[in-house]
Coordinates of C-alpha atoms in Angstrom, one line a residue:
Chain A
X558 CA -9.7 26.9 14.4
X559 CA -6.4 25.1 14.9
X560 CA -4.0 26.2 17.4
X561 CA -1.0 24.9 17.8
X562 CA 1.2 26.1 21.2
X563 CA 4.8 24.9 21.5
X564 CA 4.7 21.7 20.0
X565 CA 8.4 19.4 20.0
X566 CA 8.3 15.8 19.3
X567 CA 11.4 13.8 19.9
X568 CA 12.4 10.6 17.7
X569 CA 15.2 8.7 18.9
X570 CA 18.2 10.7 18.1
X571 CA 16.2 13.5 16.2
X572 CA 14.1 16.4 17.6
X573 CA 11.4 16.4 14.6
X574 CA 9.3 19.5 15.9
X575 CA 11.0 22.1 18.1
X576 CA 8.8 24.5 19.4
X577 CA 6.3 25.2 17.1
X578 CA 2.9 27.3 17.3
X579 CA 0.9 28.1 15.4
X580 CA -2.9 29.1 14.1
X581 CA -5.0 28.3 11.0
X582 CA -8.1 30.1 11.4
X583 CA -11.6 29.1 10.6
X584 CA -12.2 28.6 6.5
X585 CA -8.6 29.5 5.6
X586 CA -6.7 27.2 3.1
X587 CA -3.2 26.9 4.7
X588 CA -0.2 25.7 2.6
X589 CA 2.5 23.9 4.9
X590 CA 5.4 24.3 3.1
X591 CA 9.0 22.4 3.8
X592 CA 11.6 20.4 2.7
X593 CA 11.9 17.0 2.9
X594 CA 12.5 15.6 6.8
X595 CA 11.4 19.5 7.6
X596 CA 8.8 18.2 9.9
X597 CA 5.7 18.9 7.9
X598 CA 4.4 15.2 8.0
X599 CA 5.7 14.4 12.0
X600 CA 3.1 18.0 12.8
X601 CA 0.2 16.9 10.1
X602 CA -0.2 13.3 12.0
X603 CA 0.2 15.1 15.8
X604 CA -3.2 17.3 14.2
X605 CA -4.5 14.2 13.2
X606 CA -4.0 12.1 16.3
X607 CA -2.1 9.3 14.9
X608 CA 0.9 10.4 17.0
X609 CA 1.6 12.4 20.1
X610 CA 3.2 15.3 20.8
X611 CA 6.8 15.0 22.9
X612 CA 5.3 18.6 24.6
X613 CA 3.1 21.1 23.8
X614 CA -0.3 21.3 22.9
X615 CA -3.0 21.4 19.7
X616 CA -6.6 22.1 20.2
X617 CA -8.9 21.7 17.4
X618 CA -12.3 23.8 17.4
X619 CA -11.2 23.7 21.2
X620 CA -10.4 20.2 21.6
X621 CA -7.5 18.8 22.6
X622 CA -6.0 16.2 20.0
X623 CA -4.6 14.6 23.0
X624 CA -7.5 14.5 25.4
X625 CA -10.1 14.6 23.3
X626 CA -8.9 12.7 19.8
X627 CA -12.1 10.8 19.4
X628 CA -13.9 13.9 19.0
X629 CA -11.4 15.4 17.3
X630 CA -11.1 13.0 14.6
X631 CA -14.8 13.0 14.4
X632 CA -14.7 16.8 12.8
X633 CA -11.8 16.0 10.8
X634 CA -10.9 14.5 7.1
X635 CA -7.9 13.2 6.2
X636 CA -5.9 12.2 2.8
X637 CA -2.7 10.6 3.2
X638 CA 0.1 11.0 0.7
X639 CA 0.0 7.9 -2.3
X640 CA -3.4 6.2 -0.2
X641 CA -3.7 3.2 -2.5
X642 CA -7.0 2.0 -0.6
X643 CA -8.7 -1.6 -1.5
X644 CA -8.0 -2.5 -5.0
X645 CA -10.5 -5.4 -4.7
X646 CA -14.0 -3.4 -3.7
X647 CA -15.2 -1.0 -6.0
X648 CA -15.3 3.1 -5.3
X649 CA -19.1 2.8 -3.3
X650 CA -17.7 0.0 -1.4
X651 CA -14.8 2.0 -0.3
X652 CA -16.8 4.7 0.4
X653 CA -19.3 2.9 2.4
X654 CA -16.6 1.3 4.3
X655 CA -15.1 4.3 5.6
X656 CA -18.3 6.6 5.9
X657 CA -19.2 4.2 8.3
X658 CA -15.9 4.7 9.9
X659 CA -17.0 8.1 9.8
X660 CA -20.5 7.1 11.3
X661 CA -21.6 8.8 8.5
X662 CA -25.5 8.6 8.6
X663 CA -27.4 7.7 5.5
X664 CA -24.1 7.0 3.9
X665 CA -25.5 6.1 0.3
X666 CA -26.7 9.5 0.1
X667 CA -23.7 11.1 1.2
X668 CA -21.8 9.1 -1.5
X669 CA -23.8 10.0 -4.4
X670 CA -23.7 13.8 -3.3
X671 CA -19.7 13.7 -2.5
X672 CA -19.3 12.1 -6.2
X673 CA -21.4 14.1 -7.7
X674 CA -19.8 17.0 -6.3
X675 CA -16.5 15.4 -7.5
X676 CA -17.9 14.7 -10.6
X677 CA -17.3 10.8 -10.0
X678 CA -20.3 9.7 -10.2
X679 CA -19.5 7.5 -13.2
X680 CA -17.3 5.2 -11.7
X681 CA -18.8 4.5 -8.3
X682 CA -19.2 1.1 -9.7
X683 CA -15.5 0.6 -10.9
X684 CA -13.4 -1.5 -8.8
X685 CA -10.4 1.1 -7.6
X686 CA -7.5 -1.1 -8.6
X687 CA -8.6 -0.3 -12.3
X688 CA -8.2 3.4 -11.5
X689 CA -5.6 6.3 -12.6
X690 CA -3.9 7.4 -9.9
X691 CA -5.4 10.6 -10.2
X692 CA -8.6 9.2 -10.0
X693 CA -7.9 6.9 -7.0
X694 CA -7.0 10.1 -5.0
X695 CA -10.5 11.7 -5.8
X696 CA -11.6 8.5 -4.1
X697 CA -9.4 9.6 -1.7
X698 CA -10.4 12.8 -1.3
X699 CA -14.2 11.7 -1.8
X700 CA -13.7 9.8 1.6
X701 CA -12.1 12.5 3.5
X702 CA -15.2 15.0 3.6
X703 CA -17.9 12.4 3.6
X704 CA -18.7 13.2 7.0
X705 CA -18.1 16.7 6.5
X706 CA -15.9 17.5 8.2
X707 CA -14.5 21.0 9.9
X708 CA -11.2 20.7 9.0
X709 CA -9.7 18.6 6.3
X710 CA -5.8 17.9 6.3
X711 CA -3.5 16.5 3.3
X712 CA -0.5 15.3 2.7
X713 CA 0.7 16.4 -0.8
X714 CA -2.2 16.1 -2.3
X715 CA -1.0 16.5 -5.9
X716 CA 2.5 14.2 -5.3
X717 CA 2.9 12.1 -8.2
X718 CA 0.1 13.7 -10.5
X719 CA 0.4 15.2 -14.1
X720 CA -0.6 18.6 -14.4
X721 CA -4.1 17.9 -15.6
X722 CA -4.8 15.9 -12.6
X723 CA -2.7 18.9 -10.1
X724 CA -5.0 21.0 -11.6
X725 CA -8.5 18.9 -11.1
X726 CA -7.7 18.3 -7.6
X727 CA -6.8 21.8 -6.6
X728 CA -10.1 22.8 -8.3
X729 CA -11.6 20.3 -6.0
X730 CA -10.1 21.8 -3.1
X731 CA -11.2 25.0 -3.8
X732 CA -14.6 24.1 -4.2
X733 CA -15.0 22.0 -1.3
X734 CA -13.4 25.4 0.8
X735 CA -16.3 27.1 -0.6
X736 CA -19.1 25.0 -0.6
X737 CA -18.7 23.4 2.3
X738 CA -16.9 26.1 4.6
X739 CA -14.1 23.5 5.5
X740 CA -10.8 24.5 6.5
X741 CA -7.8 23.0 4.5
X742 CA -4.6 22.3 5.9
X743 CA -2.4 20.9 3.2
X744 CA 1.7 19.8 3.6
X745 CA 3.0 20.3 0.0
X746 CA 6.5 21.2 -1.6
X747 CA 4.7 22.6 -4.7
X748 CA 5.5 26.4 -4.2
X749 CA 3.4 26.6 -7.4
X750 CA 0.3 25.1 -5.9
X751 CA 0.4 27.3 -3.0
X752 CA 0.2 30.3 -4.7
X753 CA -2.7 29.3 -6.8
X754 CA -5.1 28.0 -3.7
X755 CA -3.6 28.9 -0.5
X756 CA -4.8 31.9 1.5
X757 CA -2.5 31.1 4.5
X758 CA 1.0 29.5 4.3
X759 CA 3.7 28.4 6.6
X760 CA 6.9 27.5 6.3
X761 CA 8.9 25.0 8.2
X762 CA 12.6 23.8 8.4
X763 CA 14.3 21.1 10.3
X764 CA 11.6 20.9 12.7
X765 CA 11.3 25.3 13.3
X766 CA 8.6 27.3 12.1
X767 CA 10.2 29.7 10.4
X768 CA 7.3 31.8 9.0
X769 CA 3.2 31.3 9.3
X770 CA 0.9 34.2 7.8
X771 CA -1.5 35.2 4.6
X772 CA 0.0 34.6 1.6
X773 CA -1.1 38.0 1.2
X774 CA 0.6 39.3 4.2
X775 CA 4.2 37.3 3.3
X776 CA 3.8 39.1 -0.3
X777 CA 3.4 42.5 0.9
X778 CA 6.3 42.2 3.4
X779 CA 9.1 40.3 0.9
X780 CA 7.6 42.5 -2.0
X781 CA 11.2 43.1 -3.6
X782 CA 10.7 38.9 -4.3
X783 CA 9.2 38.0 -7.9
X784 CA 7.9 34.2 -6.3
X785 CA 7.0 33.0 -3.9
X786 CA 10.1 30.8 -4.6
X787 CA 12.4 33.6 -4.1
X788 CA 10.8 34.0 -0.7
X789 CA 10.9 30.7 0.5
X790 CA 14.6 30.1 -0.3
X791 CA 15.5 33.9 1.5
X792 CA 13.5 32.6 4.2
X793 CA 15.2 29.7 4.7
X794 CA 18.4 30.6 3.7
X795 CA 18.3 33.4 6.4
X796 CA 17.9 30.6 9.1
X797 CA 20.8 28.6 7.9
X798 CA 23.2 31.5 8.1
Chain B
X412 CA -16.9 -2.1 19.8
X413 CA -17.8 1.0 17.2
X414 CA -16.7 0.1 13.7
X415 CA -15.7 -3.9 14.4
X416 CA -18.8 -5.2 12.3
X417 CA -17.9 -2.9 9.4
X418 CA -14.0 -3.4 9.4
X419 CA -15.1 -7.4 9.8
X420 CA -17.2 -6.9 6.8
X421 CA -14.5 -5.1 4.9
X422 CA -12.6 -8.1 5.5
X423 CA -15.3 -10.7 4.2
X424 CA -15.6 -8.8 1.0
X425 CA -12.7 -8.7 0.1
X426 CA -11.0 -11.9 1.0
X427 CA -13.8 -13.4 -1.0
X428 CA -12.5 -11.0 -4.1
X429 CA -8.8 -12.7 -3.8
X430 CA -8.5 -15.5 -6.1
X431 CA -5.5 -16.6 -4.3
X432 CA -7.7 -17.0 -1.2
X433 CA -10.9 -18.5 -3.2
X434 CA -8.0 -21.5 -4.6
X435 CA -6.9 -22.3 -1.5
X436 CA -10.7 -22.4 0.0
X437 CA -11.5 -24.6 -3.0
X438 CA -8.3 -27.0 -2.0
X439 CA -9.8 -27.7 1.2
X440 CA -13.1 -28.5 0.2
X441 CA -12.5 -30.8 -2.6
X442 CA -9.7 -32.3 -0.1
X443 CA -12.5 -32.7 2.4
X444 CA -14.6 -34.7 -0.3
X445 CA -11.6 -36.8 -1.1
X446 CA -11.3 -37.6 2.4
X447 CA -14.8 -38.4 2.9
X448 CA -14.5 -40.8 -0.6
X449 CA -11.0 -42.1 0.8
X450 CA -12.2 -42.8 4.0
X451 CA -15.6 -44.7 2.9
X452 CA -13.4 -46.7 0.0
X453 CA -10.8 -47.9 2.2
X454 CA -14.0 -49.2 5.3
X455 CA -15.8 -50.8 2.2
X456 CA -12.7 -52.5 1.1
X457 CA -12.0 -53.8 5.0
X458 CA -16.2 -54.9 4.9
X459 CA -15.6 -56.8 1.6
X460 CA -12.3 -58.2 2.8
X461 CA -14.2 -59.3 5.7
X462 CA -16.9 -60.4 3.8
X463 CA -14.3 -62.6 1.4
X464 CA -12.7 -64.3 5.0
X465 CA -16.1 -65.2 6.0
X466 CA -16.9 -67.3 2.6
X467 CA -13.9 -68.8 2.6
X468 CA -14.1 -70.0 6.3
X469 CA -17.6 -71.0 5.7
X470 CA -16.0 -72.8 2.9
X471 CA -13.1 -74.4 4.3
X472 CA -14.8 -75.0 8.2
X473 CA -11.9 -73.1 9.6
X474 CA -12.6 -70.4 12.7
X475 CA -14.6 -67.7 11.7
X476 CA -13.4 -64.4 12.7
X477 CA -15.3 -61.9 15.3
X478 CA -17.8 -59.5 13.6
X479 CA -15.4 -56.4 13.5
X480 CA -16.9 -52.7 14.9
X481 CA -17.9 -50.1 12.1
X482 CA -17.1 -46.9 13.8
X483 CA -18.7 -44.7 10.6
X484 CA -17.3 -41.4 11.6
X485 CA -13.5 -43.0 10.8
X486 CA -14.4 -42.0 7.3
X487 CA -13.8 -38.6 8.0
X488 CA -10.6 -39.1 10.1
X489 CA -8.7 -37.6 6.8
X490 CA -10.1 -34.3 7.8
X491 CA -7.9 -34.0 11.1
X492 CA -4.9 -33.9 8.3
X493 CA -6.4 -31.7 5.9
X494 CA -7.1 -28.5 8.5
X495 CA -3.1 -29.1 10.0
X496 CA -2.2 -28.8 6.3
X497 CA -4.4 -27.2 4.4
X498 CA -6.4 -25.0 7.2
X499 CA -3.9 -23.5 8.7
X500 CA -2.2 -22.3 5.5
X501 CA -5.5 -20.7 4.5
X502 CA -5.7 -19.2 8.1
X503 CA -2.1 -17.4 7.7
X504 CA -2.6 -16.9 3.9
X505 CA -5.6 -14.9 5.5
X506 CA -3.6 -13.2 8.0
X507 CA -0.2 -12.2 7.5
X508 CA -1.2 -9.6 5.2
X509 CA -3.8 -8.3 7.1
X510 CA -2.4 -5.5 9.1
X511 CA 1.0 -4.8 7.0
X512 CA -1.4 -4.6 3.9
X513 CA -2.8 -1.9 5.7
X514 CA 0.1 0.1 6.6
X515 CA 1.6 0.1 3.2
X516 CA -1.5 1.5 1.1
X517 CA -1.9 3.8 3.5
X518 CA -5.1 2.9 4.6
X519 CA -4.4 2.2 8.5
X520 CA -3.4 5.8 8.3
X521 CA -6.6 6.3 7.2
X522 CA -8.7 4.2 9.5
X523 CA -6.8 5.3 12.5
X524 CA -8.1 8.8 11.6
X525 CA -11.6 7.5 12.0
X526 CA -13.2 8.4 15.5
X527 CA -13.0 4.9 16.7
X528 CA -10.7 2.8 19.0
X529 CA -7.4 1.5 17.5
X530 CA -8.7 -2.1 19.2
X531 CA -10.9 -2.3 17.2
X532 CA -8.8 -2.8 14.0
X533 CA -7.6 -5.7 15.7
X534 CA -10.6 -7.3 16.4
X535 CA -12.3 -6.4 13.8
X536 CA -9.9 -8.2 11.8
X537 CA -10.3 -11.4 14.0
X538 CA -13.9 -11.4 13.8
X539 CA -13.9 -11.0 9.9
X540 CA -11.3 -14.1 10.1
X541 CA -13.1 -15.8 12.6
X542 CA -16.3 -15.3 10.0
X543 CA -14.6 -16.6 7.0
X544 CA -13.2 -19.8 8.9
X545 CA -16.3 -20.8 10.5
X546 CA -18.2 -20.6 7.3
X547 CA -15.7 -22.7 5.7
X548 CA -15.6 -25.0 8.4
X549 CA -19.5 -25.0 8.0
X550 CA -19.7 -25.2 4.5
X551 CA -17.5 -28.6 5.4
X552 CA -19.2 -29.7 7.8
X553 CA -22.6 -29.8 5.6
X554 CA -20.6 -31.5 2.7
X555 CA -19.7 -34.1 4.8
X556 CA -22.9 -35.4 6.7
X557 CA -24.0 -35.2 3.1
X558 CA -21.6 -37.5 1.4
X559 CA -21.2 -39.7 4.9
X560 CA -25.4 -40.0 4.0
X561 CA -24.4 -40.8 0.6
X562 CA -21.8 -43.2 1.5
X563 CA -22.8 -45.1 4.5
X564 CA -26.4 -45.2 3.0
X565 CA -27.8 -43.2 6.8
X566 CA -27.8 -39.8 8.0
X567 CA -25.3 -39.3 11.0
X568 CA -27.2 -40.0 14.6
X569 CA -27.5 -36.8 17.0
X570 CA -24.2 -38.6 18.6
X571 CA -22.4 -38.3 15.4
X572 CA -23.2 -35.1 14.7
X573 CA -22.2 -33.9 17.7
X574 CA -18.7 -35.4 17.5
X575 CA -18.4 -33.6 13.9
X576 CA -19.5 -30.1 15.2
X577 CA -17.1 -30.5 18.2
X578 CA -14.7 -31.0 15.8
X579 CA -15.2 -28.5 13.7
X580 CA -14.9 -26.2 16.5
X581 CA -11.7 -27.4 17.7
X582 CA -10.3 -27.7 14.1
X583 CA -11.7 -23.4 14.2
X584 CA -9.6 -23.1 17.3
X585 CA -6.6 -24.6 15.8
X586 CA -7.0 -22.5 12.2
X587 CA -7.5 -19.6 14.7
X588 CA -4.4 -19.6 16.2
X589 CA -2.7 -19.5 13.2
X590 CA -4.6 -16.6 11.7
X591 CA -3.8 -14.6 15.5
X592 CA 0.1 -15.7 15.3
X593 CA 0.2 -14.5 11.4
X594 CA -1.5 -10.8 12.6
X595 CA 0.8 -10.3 15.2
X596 CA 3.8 -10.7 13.4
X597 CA 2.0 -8.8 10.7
X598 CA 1.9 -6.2 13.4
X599 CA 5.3 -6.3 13.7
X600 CA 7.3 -6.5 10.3
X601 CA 7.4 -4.2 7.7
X602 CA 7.7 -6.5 5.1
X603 CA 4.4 -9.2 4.4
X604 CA 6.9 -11.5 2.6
X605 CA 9.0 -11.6 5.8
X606 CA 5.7 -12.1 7.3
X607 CA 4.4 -15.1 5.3
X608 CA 8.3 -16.8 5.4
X609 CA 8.3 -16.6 9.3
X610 CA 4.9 -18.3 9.5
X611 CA 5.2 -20.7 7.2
X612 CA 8.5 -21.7 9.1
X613 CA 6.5 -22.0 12.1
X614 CA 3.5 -24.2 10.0
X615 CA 6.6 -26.8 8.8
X616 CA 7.5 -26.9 12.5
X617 CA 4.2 -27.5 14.2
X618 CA 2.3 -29.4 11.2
X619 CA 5.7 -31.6 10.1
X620 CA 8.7 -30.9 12.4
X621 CA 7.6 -31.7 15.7
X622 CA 5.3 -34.3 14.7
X623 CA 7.8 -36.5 13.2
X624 CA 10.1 -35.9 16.1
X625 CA 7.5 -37.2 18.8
X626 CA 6.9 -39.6 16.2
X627 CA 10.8 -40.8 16.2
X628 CA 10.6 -41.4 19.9
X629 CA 7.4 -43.5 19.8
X630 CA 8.2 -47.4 20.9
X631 CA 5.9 -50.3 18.5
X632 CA 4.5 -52.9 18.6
X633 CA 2.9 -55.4 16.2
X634 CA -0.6 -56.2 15.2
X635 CA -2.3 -58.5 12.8
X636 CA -5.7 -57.1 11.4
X637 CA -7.3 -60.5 11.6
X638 CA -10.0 -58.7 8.5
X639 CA -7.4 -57.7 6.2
X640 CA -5.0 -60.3 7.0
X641 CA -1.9 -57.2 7.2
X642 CA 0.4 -57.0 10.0
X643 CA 0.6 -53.5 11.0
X644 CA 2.9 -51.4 13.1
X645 CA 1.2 -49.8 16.4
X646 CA 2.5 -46.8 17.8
X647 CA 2.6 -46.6 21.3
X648 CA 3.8 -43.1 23.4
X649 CA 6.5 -42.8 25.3
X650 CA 7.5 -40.1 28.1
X651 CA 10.2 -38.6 25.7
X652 CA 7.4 -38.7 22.4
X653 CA 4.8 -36.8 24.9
X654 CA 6.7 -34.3 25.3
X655 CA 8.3 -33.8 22.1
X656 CA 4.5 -34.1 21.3
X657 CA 3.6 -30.6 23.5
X658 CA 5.6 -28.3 21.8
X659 CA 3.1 -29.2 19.0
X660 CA -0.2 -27.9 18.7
X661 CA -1.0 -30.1 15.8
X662 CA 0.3 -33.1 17.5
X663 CA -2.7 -32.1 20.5
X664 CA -5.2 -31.2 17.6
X665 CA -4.4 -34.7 15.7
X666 CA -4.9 -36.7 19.1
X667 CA -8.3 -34.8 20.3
X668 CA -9.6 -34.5 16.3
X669 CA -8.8 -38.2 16.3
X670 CA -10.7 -38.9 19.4
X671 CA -13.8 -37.0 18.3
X672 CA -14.0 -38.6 14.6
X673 CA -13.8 -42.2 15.9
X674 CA -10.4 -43.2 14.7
X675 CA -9.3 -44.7 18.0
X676 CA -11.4 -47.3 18.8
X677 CA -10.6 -47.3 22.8
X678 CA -11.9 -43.8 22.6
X679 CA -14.6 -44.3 19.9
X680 CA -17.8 -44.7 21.9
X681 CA -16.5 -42.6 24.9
X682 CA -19.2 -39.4 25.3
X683 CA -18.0 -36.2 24.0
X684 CA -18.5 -34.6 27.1
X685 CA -15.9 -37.2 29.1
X686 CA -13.3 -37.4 25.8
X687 CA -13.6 -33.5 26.2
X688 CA -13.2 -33.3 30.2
X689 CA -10.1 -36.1 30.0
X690 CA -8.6 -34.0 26.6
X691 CA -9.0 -30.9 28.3
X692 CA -4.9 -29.6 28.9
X693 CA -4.9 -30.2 24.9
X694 CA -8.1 -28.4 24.0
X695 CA -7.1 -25.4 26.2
X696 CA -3.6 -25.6 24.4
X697 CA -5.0 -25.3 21.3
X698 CA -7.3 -22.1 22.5
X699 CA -5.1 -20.6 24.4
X700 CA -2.2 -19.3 21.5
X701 CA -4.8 -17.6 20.0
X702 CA -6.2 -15.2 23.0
X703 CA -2.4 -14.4 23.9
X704 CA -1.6 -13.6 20.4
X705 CA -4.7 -11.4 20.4
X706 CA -3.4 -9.7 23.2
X707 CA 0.0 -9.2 22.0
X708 CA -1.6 -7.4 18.8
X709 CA -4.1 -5.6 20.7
X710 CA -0.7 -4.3 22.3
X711 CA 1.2 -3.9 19.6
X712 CA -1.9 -1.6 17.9
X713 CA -2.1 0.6 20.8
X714 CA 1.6 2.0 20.5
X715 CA 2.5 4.7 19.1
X716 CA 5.3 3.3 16.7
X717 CA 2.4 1.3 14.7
X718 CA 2.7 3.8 11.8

């Protein structure tokens, strides 16, 4: 579980997070949804230690990012947005590379199963700069939940892909939820892609959480709205006035 | 450290798969063979030259001139130039990429996810470098005793080969420095072409700059080599060249390299240990750049703001 209590980080001459909790519960797939500069990718690196909080806290399956964060980033995966890794060394090499980053144990065995489970197995051999770049973020993906991790966090996962490759990754997604129990935490601006995968969503603007339950839940309670579009912009819009 | 042997690794492999890289690795060591071939071409001709004055004073009855002193390891005084040119481009070309490379494909992002310690990115990087230039310097160093065997017609004495390896780690030292100033400032810009200009700027000051300024202030003198029958110009220091000379690292690096492969004869059959203990301010400033720039990136990797 990840529980966020009253987090605010400060940049020079810009609050980025102001005061935000919040909980994404064991298995869930949560959809972080924003604008652009809303905050979603300042929260996404405090949850995956690469930054630290101004105040306020996040604990991880009870660790504290802050305290603990080389626990922490032992039981989590991680997929930044357009990850180009090493163009010269082929998709095993990468893998290998950052498995062991991962202290992944046996790690040639964990590659084949990830790929296979991908259904990548084919190009393990091919050098990634010769990749698609729908293909270079399965690699990506591949590497994030090598280790197998608890919870696995993205950063627009799907940015930049055409709809046959939005629609292979979120398939992945789904089936690593399910066969591997991870929780997903994903920052996207695809409203569409939210609805189709997510069981939880948030929604945060200029730094505020503005709204954080089951997609279920949000649907039942805006049920006069046809999309989840038409929520999201009432949402928002009722904060700005 | 966890994770230094495998990001050191990383680094092997794939330097090794830049052709870039691989050219300029193939520069040195065909410049290292032409130095050797240089170098034993040029003592043959002085030998012969000799050999010539000798027949002809026989000859003539006129005064025959003293045996002159074969130092063989002067055959390989070309190198010293080579790894102030040629070394320490390779060690930038090898470094000012290597951490800004990182934080554009996104895959410092990645690593610093990984449960180990941001140091070790750092020196994991170093030791990859450090791998790569010693096994160059190596690779060198095993061409060379074998065409100074092939040349000179004997295999270098323990002596000799001791004065080589001491060189070669001095000449690692130097191309380390440059590889530690070209991943700091690869730390700190945003931009690896801004990188690359800023340290090859500070290559053309240390390698040609400087060198020819302590060089301006030098005072000379004139000598007639009594073999070749040339007049030639001798350099001699002065306060004002010395010190113009110590802003330059490849100014100390020419004088101890120079030292250690016989080119000086006053300092030619002087034990490495003593030319060591009396070059000792220049071999520690030619070590010393290196550990502060390591620190300064070690730093520079623990902040926050590296993102």
């Amino acid at each position: 579980m990840l529980v966020a209590e009253h987090l605010t980080k400060f940049y020079p001459n810009i609050k980025a997070l102001d005061d935000l909790s919040l909980e994404v519960s064991d298995g869930a797939i949560f959809g972080f949804l924003g604008h652009n500069g809303a905050g979603k990718t300042t929260a996404l690196s405090i949850f995956t230690t690469l930054m630290l909080p101004s105040s306020g806290s996040v604990m991880i399956q009870d660790m504290d990012v802050v305290k603990d964060n080389l626990k922490v980033r032992g039981i989590l995966g991680y997929l930044p947005e357009n990850v180009s890794l090493y163009g010269e060394l082929t998709v095993r090499e990468n893998l290998r590379f950052l498995g062991r980053l991962s202290e992944v144990r046996k790690v040639d065995q964990a590659i084949d199963a990830t790929l296979e489970m991908l259904g990548f197995s084919q190009w393990s051999d091919s050098k990634v700069k010769t990749l698609s770049k729908g293909m270079r973020q399965r690699v990506g993906i591949a590497q994030s939940i090598l280790h197998k991790p608890k919870i696995l966090f993205l950063d627009e996962p799907t940015s930049g892909l055409d709809p046959e490759g939005t629609a292979d990754i979120r398939d992945i997604l789904l089936r690593i939820n399910a066969e591997l129990g991870t929780t997903i935490f994903m920052n996207t601006h695809m409203l569409s892609e939210v609805t189709k995968i997510c069981t939880d969503i948030g929604i945060i603007s200029h730094g505020r959480l503005l709204l954080a339950d089951t997609l279920k839940n949000v649907e039942t309670q805006y049920k006069d709205c046809k999309s989840l579009e038409e929520i999201y912009f009432r949402i928002g819009n009722g904060v700005a006035q | 450290m966890t994770g230094l042997k495998y990001i050191a690794g990383k680094e092997l492999k794939a330097s090794f798969r830049n052709k870039e890289f691989l050219l300029i690795i193939a520069v040195f060591l065909v410049m290292s063979i032409v130095s050797v071939y240089i170098g034993s071409t040029t003592k043959n001709a002085e030998l012969k030259a000799y050999e010539s004055i000798i027949a002809t004073a026989t000859t003539t009855g006129t005064e025959v001139p003293t045996t002159p002193v074969i130092f063989p390891l002067a055959i390989l005084k070309n190198l010293v130039e080579y790894v102030v040119m040629i070394g320490a481009v390779l060690a930038i070309f090898l470094g000012y990429d290597a951490f800004q490379g990182e934080r554009q494909g996104g895959t410092l992002r990645l690593m610093l996810t990984k449960p180990i310690p941001r140091e070790s990115i750092i020196l994991g990087k170093l030791l990859g470098a450090g791998l790569i230039i010693g096994l160059l310097l190596t690779v060198t160093l095993l061409f060379n005793i074998a065409l100074f065997a092939y040349y000179t017609g004997v295999f270098p004495d323990f002596v000799e080969t001791l004065r080589v390896v001491v060189f070669l780690l001095i000449a690692f030292a130097y191309m380390m420095s440059f590889y530690a100033g070209a991943l700091y400032v690869s730390t700190k810009t945003r931009e690896s072409s801004y990188g690359f200009l800023l340290m090859m700027v500070v290559w053309i000051f240390i390698s040609f700059v400087i060198p020819q300024l302590a060089e301006s202030q030098k005072s000379y003198a004139y000598a007639i080599n009594n073999i070749a029958g040339t007049i030639a110009q001798v350099p001699g220091e002065t306060v004002l060249s010395s010190a113009i000379g110590w802003l330059s690292p490849a100014v100390q690096f020419k004088s101890v390299g120079s030292d250690l492969l016989q080119a000086v004869s006053e300092t030619a059959t002087i034990r490495v240990d003593r030319l060591l203990v009396a070059n000792i301010a220049k071999v520690m400033y030619l070590i010393v750049p290196s550990v502060v720039l390591t620190l300064l990136s070690l730093r520079e990797v623990k902040k926050e703001a590296i993102l």
